[in-house]
XYZ file of C-alpha atoms in Angstrom:
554
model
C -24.638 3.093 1.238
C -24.313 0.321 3.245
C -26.792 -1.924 1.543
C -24.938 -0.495 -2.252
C -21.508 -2.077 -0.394
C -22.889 -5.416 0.356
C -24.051 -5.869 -3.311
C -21.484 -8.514 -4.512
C -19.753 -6.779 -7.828
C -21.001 -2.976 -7.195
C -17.612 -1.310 -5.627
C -16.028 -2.980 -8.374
C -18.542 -1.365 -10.751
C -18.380 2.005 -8.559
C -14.779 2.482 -9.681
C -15.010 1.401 -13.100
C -17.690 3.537 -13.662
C -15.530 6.554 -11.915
C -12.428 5.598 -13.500
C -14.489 5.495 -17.044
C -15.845 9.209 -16.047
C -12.043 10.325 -15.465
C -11.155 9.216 -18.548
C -13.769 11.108 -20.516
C -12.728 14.204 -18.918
C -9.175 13.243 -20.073
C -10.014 12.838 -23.674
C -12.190 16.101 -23.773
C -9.442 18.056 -22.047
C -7.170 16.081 -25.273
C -9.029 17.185 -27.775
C -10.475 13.794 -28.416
C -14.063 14.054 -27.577
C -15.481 17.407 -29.100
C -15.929 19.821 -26.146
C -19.836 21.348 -25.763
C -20.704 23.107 -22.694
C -22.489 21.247 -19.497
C -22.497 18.303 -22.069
C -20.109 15.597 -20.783
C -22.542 13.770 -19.075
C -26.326 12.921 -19.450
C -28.904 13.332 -16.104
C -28.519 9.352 -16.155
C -24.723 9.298 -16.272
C -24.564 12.058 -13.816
C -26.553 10.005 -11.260
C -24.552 6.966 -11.598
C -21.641 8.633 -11.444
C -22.841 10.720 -7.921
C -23.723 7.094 -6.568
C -20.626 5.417 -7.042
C -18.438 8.766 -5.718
C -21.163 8.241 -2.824
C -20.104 4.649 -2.538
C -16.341 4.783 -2.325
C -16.696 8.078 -0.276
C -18.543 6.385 1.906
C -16.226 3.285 2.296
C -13.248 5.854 2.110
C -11.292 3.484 -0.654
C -7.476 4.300 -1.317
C -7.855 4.934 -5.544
C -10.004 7.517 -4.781
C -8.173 10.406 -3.696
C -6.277 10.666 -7.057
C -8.957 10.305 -8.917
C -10.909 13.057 -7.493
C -7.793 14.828 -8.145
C -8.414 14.959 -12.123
C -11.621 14.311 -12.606
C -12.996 17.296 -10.410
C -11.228 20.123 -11.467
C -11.434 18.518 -14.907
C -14.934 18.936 -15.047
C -14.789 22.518 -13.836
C -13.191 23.798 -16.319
C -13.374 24.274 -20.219
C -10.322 23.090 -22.033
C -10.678 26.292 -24.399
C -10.821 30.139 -22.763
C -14.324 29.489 -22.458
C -16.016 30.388 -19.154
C -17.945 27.188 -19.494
C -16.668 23.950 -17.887
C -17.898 20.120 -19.369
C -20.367 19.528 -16.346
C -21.395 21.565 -13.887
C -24.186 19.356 -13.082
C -21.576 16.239 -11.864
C -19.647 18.408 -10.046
C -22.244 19.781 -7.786
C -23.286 16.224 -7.753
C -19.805 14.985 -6.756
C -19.820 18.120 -3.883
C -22.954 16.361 -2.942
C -21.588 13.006 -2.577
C -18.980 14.980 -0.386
C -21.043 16.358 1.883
C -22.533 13.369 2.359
C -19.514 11.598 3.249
C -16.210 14.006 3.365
C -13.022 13.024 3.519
C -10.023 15.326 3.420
C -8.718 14.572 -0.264
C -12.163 15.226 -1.626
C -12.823 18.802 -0.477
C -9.072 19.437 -1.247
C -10.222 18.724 -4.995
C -13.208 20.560 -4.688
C -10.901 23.487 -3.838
C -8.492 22.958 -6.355
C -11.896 23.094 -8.861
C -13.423 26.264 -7.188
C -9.658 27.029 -8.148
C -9.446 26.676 -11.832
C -13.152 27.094 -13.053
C -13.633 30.250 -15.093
C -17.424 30.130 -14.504
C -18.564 33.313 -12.555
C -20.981 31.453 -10.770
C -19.401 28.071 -9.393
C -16.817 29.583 -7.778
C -19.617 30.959 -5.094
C -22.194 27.681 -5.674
C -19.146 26.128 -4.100
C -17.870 28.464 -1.500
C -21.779 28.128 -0.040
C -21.288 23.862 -0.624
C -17.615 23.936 0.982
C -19.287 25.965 4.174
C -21.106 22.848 5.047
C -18.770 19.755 3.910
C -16.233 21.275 5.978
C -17.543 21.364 9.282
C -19.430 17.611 8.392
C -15.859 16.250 8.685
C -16.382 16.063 12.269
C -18.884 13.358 11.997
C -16.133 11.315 10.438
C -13.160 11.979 12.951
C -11.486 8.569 11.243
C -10.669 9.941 8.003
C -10.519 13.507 9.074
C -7.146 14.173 10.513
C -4.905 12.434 7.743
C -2.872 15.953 8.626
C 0.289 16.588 6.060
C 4.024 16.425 7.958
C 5.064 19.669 9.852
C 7.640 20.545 7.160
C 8.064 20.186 3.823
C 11.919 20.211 2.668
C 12.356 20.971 -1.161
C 15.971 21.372 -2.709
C 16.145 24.064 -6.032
C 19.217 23.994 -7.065
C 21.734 25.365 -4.361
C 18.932 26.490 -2.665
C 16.121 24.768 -0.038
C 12.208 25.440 -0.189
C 10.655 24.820 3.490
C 7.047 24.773 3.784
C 6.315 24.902 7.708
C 3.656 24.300 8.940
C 4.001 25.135 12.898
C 1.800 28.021 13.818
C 0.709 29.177 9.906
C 1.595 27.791 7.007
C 5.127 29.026 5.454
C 6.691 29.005 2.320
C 10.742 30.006 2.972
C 14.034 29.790 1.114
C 17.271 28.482 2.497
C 20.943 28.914 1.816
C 22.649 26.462 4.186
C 21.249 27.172 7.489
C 20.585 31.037 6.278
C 16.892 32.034 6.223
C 16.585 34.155 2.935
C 13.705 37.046 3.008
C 12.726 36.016 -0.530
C 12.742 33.857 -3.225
C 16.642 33.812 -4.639
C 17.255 35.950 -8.153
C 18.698 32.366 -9.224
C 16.017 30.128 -8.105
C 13.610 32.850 -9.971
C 15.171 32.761 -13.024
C 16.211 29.123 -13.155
C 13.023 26.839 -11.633
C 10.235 29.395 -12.580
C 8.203 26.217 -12.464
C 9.621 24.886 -9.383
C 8.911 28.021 -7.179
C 5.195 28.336 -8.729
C 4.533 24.973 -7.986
C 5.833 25.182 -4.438
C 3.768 28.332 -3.921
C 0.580 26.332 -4.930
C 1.327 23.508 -2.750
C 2.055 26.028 0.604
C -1.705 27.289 -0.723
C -2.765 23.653 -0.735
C -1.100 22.880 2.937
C -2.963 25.878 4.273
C -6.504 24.871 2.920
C -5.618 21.911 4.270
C -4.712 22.928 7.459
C -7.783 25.400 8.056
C -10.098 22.643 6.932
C -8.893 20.284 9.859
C -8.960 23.045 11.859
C -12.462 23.114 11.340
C -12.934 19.884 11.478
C -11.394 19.763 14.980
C -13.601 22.235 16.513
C -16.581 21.102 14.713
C -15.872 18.070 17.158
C -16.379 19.695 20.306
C -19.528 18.652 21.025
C -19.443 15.057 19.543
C -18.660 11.896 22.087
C -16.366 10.421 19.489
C -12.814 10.903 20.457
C -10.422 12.519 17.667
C -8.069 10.136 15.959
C -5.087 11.243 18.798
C -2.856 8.353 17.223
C -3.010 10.551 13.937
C -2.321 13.363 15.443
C 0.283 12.475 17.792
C 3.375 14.875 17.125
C 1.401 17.124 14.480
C 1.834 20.942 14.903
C -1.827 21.436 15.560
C -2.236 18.939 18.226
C 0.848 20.418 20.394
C -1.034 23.881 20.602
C -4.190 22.621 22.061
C -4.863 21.343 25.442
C -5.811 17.680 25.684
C -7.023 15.718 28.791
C -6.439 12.172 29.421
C -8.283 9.575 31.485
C -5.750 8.137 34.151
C -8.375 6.824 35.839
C -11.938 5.624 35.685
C -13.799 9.168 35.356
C -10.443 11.122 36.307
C -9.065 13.587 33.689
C -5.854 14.919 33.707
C -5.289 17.796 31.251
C -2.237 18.798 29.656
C -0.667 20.628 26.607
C -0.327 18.774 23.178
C -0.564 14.594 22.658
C 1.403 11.560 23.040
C 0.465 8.414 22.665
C -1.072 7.541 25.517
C -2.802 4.195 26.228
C -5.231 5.782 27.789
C -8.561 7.697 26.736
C -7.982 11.012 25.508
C -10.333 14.223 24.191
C -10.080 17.867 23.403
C -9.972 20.024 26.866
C -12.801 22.211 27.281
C -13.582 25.263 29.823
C -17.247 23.397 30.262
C -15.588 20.543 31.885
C -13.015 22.354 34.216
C -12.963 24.093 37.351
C -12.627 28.128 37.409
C -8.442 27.420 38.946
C -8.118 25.249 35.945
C -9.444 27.542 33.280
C -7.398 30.335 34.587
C -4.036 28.732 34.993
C -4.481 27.123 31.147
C -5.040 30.931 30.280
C -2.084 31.996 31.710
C 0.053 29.376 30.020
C -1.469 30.157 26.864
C -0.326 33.770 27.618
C 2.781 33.527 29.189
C 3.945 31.326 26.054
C 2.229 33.468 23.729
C 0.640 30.198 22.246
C -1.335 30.523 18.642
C -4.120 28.439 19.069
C -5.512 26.754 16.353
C -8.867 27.793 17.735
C -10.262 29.479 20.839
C -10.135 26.902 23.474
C -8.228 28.059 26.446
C -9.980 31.742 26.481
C -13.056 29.578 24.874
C -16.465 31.270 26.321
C -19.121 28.950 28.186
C -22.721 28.593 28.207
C -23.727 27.020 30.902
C -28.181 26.629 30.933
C -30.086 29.296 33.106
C -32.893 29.484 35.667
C -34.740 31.720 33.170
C -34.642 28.868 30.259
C -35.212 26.161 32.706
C -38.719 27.992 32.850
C -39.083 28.435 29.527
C -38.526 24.812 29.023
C -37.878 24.236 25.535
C -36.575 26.823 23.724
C -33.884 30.026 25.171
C -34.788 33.586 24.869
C -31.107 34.934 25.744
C -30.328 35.723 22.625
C -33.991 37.399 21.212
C -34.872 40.805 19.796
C -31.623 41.985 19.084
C -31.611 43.913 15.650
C -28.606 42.795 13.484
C -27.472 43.893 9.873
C -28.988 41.041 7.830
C -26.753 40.478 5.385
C -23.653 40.059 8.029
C -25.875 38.066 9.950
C -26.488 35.045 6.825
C -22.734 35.539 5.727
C -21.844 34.208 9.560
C -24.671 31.472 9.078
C -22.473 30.200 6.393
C -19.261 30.983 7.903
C -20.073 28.963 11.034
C -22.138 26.109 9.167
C -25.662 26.866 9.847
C -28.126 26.409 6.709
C -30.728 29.222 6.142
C -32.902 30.437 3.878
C -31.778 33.961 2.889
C -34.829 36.969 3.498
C -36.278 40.031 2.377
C -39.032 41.956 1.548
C -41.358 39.894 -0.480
C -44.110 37.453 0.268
C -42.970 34.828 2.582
C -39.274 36.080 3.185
C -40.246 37.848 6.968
C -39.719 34.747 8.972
C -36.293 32.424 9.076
C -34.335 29.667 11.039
C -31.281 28.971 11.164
C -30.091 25.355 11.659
C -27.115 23.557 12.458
C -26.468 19.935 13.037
C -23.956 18.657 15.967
C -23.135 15.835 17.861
C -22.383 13.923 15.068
C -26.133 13.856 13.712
C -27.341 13.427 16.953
C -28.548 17.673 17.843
C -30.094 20.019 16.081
C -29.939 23.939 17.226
C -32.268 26.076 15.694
C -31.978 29.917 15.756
C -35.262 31.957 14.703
C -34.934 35.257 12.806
C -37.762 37.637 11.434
C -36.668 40.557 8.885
C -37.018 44.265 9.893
C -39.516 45.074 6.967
C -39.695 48.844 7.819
C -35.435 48.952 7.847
C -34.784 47.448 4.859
C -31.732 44.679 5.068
C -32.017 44.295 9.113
C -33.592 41.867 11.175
C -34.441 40.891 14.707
C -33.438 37.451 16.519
C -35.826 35.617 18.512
C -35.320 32.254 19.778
C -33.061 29.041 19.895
C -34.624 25.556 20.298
C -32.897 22.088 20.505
C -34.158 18.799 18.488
C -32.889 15.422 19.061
C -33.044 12.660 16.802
C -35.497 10.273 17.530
C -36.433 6.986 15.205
C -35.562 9.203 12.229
C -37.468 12.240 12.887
C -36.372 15.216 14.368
C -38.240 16.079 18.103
C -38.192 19.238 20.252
C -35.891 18.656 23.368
C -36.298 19.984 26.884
C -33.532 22.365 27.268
C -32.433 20.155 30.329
C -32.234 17.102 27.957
C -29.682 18.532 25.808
C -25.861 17.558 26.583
C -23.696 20.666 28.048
C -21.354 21.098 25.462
C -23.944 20.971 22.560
C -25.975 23.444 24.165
C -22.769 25.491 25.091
C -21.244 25.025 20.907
C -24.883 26.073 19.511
C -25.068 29.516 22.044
C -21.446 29.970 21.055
C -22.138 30.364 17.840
C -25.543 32.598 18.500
C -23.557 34.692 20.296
C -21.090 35.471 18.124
C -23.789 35.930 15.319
C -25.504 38.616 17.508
C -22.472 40.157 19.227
C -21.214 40.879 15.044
C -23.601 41.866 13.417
C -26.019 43.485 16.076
C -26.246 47.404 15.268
C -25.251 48.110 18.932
C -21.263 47.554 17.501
C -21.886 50.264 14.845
C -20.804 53.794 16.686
C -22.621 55.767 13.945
C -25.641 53.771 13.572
C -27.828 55.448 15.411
C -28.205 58.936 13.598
C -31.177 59.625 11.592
C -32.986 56.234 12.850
C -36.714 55.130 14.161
C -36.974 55.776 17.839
C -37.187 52.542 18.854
C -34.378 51.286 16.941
C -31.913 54.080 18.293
C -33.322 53.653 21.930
C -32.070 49.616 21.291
C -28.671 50.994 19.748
C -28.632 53.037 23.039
C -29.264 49.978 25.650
C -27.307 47.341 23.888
C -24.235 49.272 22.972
C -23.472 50.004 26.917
C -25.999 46.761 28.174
C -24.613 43.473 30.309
C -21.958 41.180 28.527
C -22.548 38.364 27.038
C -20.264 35.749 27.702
C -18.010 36.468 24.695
C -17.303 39.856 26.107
C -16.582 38.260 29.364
C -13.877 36.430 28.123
C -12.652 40.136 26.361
C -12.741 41.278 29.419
C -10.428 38.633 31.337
C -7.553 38.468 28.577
C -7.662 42.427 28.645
C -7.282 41.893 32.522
C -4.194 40.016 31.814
C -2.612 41.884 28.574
C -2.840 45.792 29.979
C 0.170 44.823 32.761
C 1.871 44.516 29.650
C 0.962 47.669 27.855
C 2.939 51.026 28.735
C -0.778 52.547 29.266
C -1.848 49.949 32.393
C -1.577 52.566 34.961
C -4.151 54.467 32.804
C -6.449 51.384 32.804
C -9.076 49.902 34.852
C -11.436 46.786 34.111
C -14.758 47.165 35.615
C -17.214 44.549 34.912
C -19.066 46.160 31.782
C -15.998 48.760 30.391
C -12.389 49.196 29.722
C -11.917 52.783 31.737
C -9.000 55.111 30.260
C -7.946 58.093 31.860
C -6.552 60.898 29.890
C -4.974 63.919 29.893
C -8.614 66.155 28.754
C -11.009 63.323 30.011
C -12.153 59.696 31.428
C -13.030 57.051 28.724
C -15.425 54.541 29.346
C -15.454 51.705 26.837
C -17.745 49.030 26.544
C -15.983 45.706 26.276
C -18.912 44.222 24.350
C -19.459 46.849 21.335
C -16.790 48.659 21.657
C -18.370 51.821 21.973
C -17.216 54.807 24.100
C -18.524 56.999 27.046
C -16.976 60.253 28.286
C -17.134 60.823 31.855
C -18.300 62.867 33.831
C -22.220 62.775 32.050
C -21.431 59.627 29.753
C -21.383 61.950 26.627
C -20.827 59.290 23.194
C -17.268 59.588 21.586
C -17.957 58.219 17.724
C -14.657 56.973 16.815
C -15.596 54.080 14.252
C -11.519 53.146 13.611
C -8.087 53.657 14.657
C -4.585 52.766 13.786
C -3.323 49.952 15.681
C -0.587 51.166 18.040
C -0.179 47.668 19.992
C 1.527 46.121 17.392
C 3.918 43.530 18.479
C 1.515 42.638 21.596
C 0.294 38.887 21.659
C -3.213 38.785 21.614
C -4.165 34.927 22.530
C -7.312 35.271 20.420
C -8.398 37.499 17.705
C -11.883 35.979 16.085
C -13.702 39.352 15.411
C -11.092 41.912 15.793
C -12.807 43.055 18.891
C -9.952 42.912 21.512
C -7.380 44.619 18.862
C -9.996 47.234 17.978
C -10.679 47.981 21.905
C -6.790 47.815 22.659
C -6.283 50.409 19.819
C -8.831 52.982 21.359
C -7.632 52.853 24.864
C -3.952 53.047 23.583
C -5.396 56.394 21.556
C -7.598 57.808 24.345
C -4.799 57.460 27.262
C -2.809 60.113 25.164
C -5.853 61.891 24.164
C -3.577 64.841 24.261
C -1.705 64.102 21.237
C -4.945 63.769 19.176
C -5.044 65.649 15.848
C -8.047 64.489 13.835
C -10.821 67.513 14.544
C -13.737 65.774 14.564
C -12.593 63.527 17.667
C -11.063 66.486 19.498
C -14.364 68.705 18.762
C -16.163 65.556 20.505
C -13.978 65.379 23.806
C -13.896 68.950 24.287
C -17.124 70.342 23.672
């Protein structure tokens, strides 16, 4: 792109020739140009076209914003009832170009596309494409956090629309200084318009939000400092810890941003002594802070004697068996590209990558599918590349920076701790020995680090709870003492054990009777879910459903 930008005349052509796209759309959507399916553009125009949204993506021009705005979801949809749209080819092209070089604006129109098409398959061809732009904004922290205002003030009528944005997004209605629970009868009846439009734009603020959010996180383990004089006063940035360098190679952390004159960065456990980690989780606790992501009770992967040995690739997270299908969905979730496997010739082996560091790392995560338990698979190993004169090279373990290392097993852990079989209670019936005698180990086994950070905020919550003096942490289970028995669950699966012989309760959900008690994190609805059975079990008493009570008292 950067050779395309020195080119005397070509931006100039790039937005002509975007502008002159925009304004075919326009007439087709008219009536003016005859509408035929996937026919707007030729392969030629559609290349042109990709090269100059590359272009002025790249060089992140002003005009371009808007014009994404119409031409994108122009092109995604037909302007008849037809379930066709004018090119699908340009805008995969232009979701190319985006992924290339994000900005904010663009996937916001690539949303407001996946949005309005009628097509039954774009909607998903983007949801897949929108997996990866989003996290790539953290390679461009500079145009990443253009974050909307905190609140949105909107007067219908006699009435006020707010759209807040501190904590999640909210659309509410004002009369005076009176908080309404709903949209007035008046405001209904009067500004139909108004209120629909509002309702889309509190949409639009959220997907904006989340994809900053993102964005943010995504950032962890790059050395280029967020944007703090965009984010200075934002919503967002006053919920997370930031840390500031007072002096050469001193850090002081504290909670939300200034404008300091100083260097500043996202906080991180990795960086922090164990007193500092657990007075930041106390704050976050005591204030009942929403997060916009995990990053006080954040888990840590720090590099172990055992992959030291192994040198160059980590076996910490190998042969677990995981549902296969969960296990791709949170590839795309968490922005790790994969081919998808099965039973055929050449689908047994996979890897997972994901890129971090700004371009710089590369984790890989090997997978092999379970061919004799069809749509499972077992996990194997994760390796680190660097990029080196272009190409990428396998990395000593040692070699790789903390918190890239610590991001990638993150992620690998979550992926295993989900959708590993050991969190299903009734997986185990009517399977292969060696399968169930894997469901057996892993569902009681040694926590990962995910479940010891479960286990700490649960340390902290159950003085809270009415049930504490029924509770006890060890360092594997949550134990619950009843009224019939002793409960024993594991704070990594979830599972349960019945004292006195460690007899398996199979309770695979329960109603949530902690309502109203902060939880500080909630990414996999494993702390609720445990919380819920040790609120049930310490009044096992009161239990009606049969096949539970047949359980604890046979």
């Amino acid at each position: 792109m950067r050779k395309l930008s020195d080119l005397p005349g070509y931006l100039d052509f790039a937005r002509a020739t975007l502008e002159a796209a925009e304004a075919r759309v326009t007439a087709i959507h008219a009536g003016e140009i005859p509408y035929r399916a996937d026919k707007a553009f030729d392969h030629g125009e559609t290349n042109t076209i990709g090269r100059a949204a590359r272009l002025a993506l790249y060089l992140d021009e002003p005009w371009l914003p808007e014009l994404l705005e119409r031409l994108v979801p122009g092109v995604a949809v037909a302007p008849t009832q037809a379930r066709t749209l004018p090119s699908q080819s340009l805008l995969y092209e232009i979701a190319r170009a985006v992924e290339e070089h994000p900005t904010p604006e663009a996937v916001w129109a690539l949303r407001a596309a996946r949005q309005a098409t009628r097509h039954a398959g774009v909607p998903k061809q983007l949801d897949r494409m929108l997996k990866r732009i989003e996290p790539a904004l953290a390679n461009r922290l500079e145009v990443a956090f253009r974050l909307p205002d905190g609140r949105v003030r909107q007067a219908v009528g006699e009435h006020t629309a707010v759209i807040s944005t501190e904590g999640t997004v909210e659309l509410s209605w004002w009369h005076g200084d009176k908080k309404l629970k709903s949209v007035p009868a008046a405001v209904r009846r009067e500004h139909p318009d108004e209120v629909k439009r509002l309702r889309t734009l509190a949409k639009q603020v959220q997907q904006q939000q989340a994809t900053l959010v993102r964005a943010l996180e995504a950032g962890y383990a790059s050395d280029t400092p967020p944007p703090y004089h965009q984010l200075a006063g934002q919503p967002i940035a006053e919920r997370l810890i930031w840390e500031f360098e007072v002096s050469p190679g001193v850090w002081r952390s504290e909670l939300g941003l200034g404008v300091p004159d100083v260097p500043v960065r996202l906080w991180h456990p990795a960086r922090a002594s164990l007193e500092e980690v657990a007075a930041w989780r106390e704050v976050v606790q005591d204030k009942e802070l929403r997060q916009p992501f995990k990053q006080a009770f954040r888990e840590v992967y720090l590099l172990t004697p055992a992959e030291e040995a192994t040198e160059v690739h980590s076996n910490r997270f190998a042969e677990h068996v995981v549902d296969y299908p969960k296990l791709y969905a949170l590839f795309k979730q968490r922005g790790w590209q994969a081919h998808y496997l099965g039973p055929w010739d050449g689908g047994g082996d996979g890897q997972a990558r994901r890129v971090l560091a700004g371009g710089r790392w590369q984790a890989s995560f090997d997978h092999g599918y379970l061919f004799y338990e069809e749509g499972y698979a077992v996990t194997d190993q994760v390796r680190f590349h660097r990029l080196t004169e272009g190409e990428w090279r396998l990395a000593p373990l040692t070699e790789v920076p903390p918190l890239v290392f610590s991001e990638a097993m993150r992620d690998v852990d979550l992926f295993v701790a989900v959708a590993s079989i050991a969190s299903y209670p009734e997986w185990a019936a009517n399977r292969p020995d060696e399968l169930r005698g894997y469901w057996e180990t892993g569902s009681s086994g040694p926590l990962a680090p995910s479940a010891e950070v479960r286990r700490d905020a649960l340390s902290r919550l159950l003085g809270r709870t009415s049930i504490a003096e029924r509770c006890t942490v060890t360092d594997r289970f949550l134990v619950v003492r009843g009224d019939l028995r002793t409960y024993k669950i594991h704070l990594g699966s979830g599972n349960i054990l019945m004292e006195p012989n460690d007899a398996y309760l199979c309770i695979v959900s329960t109603r949530d009777p902690h309502a109203g008690l902060f939880l500080p994190f909630e990414e996999d609805g494993r702390l609720a879910l445990i919380l819920s059975k040790a609120f049930l079990l310490a009044n096992d008493t009161a239990i009606t459903d049969p096949p539970i009570t047949r359980q604890i008292t046979t």
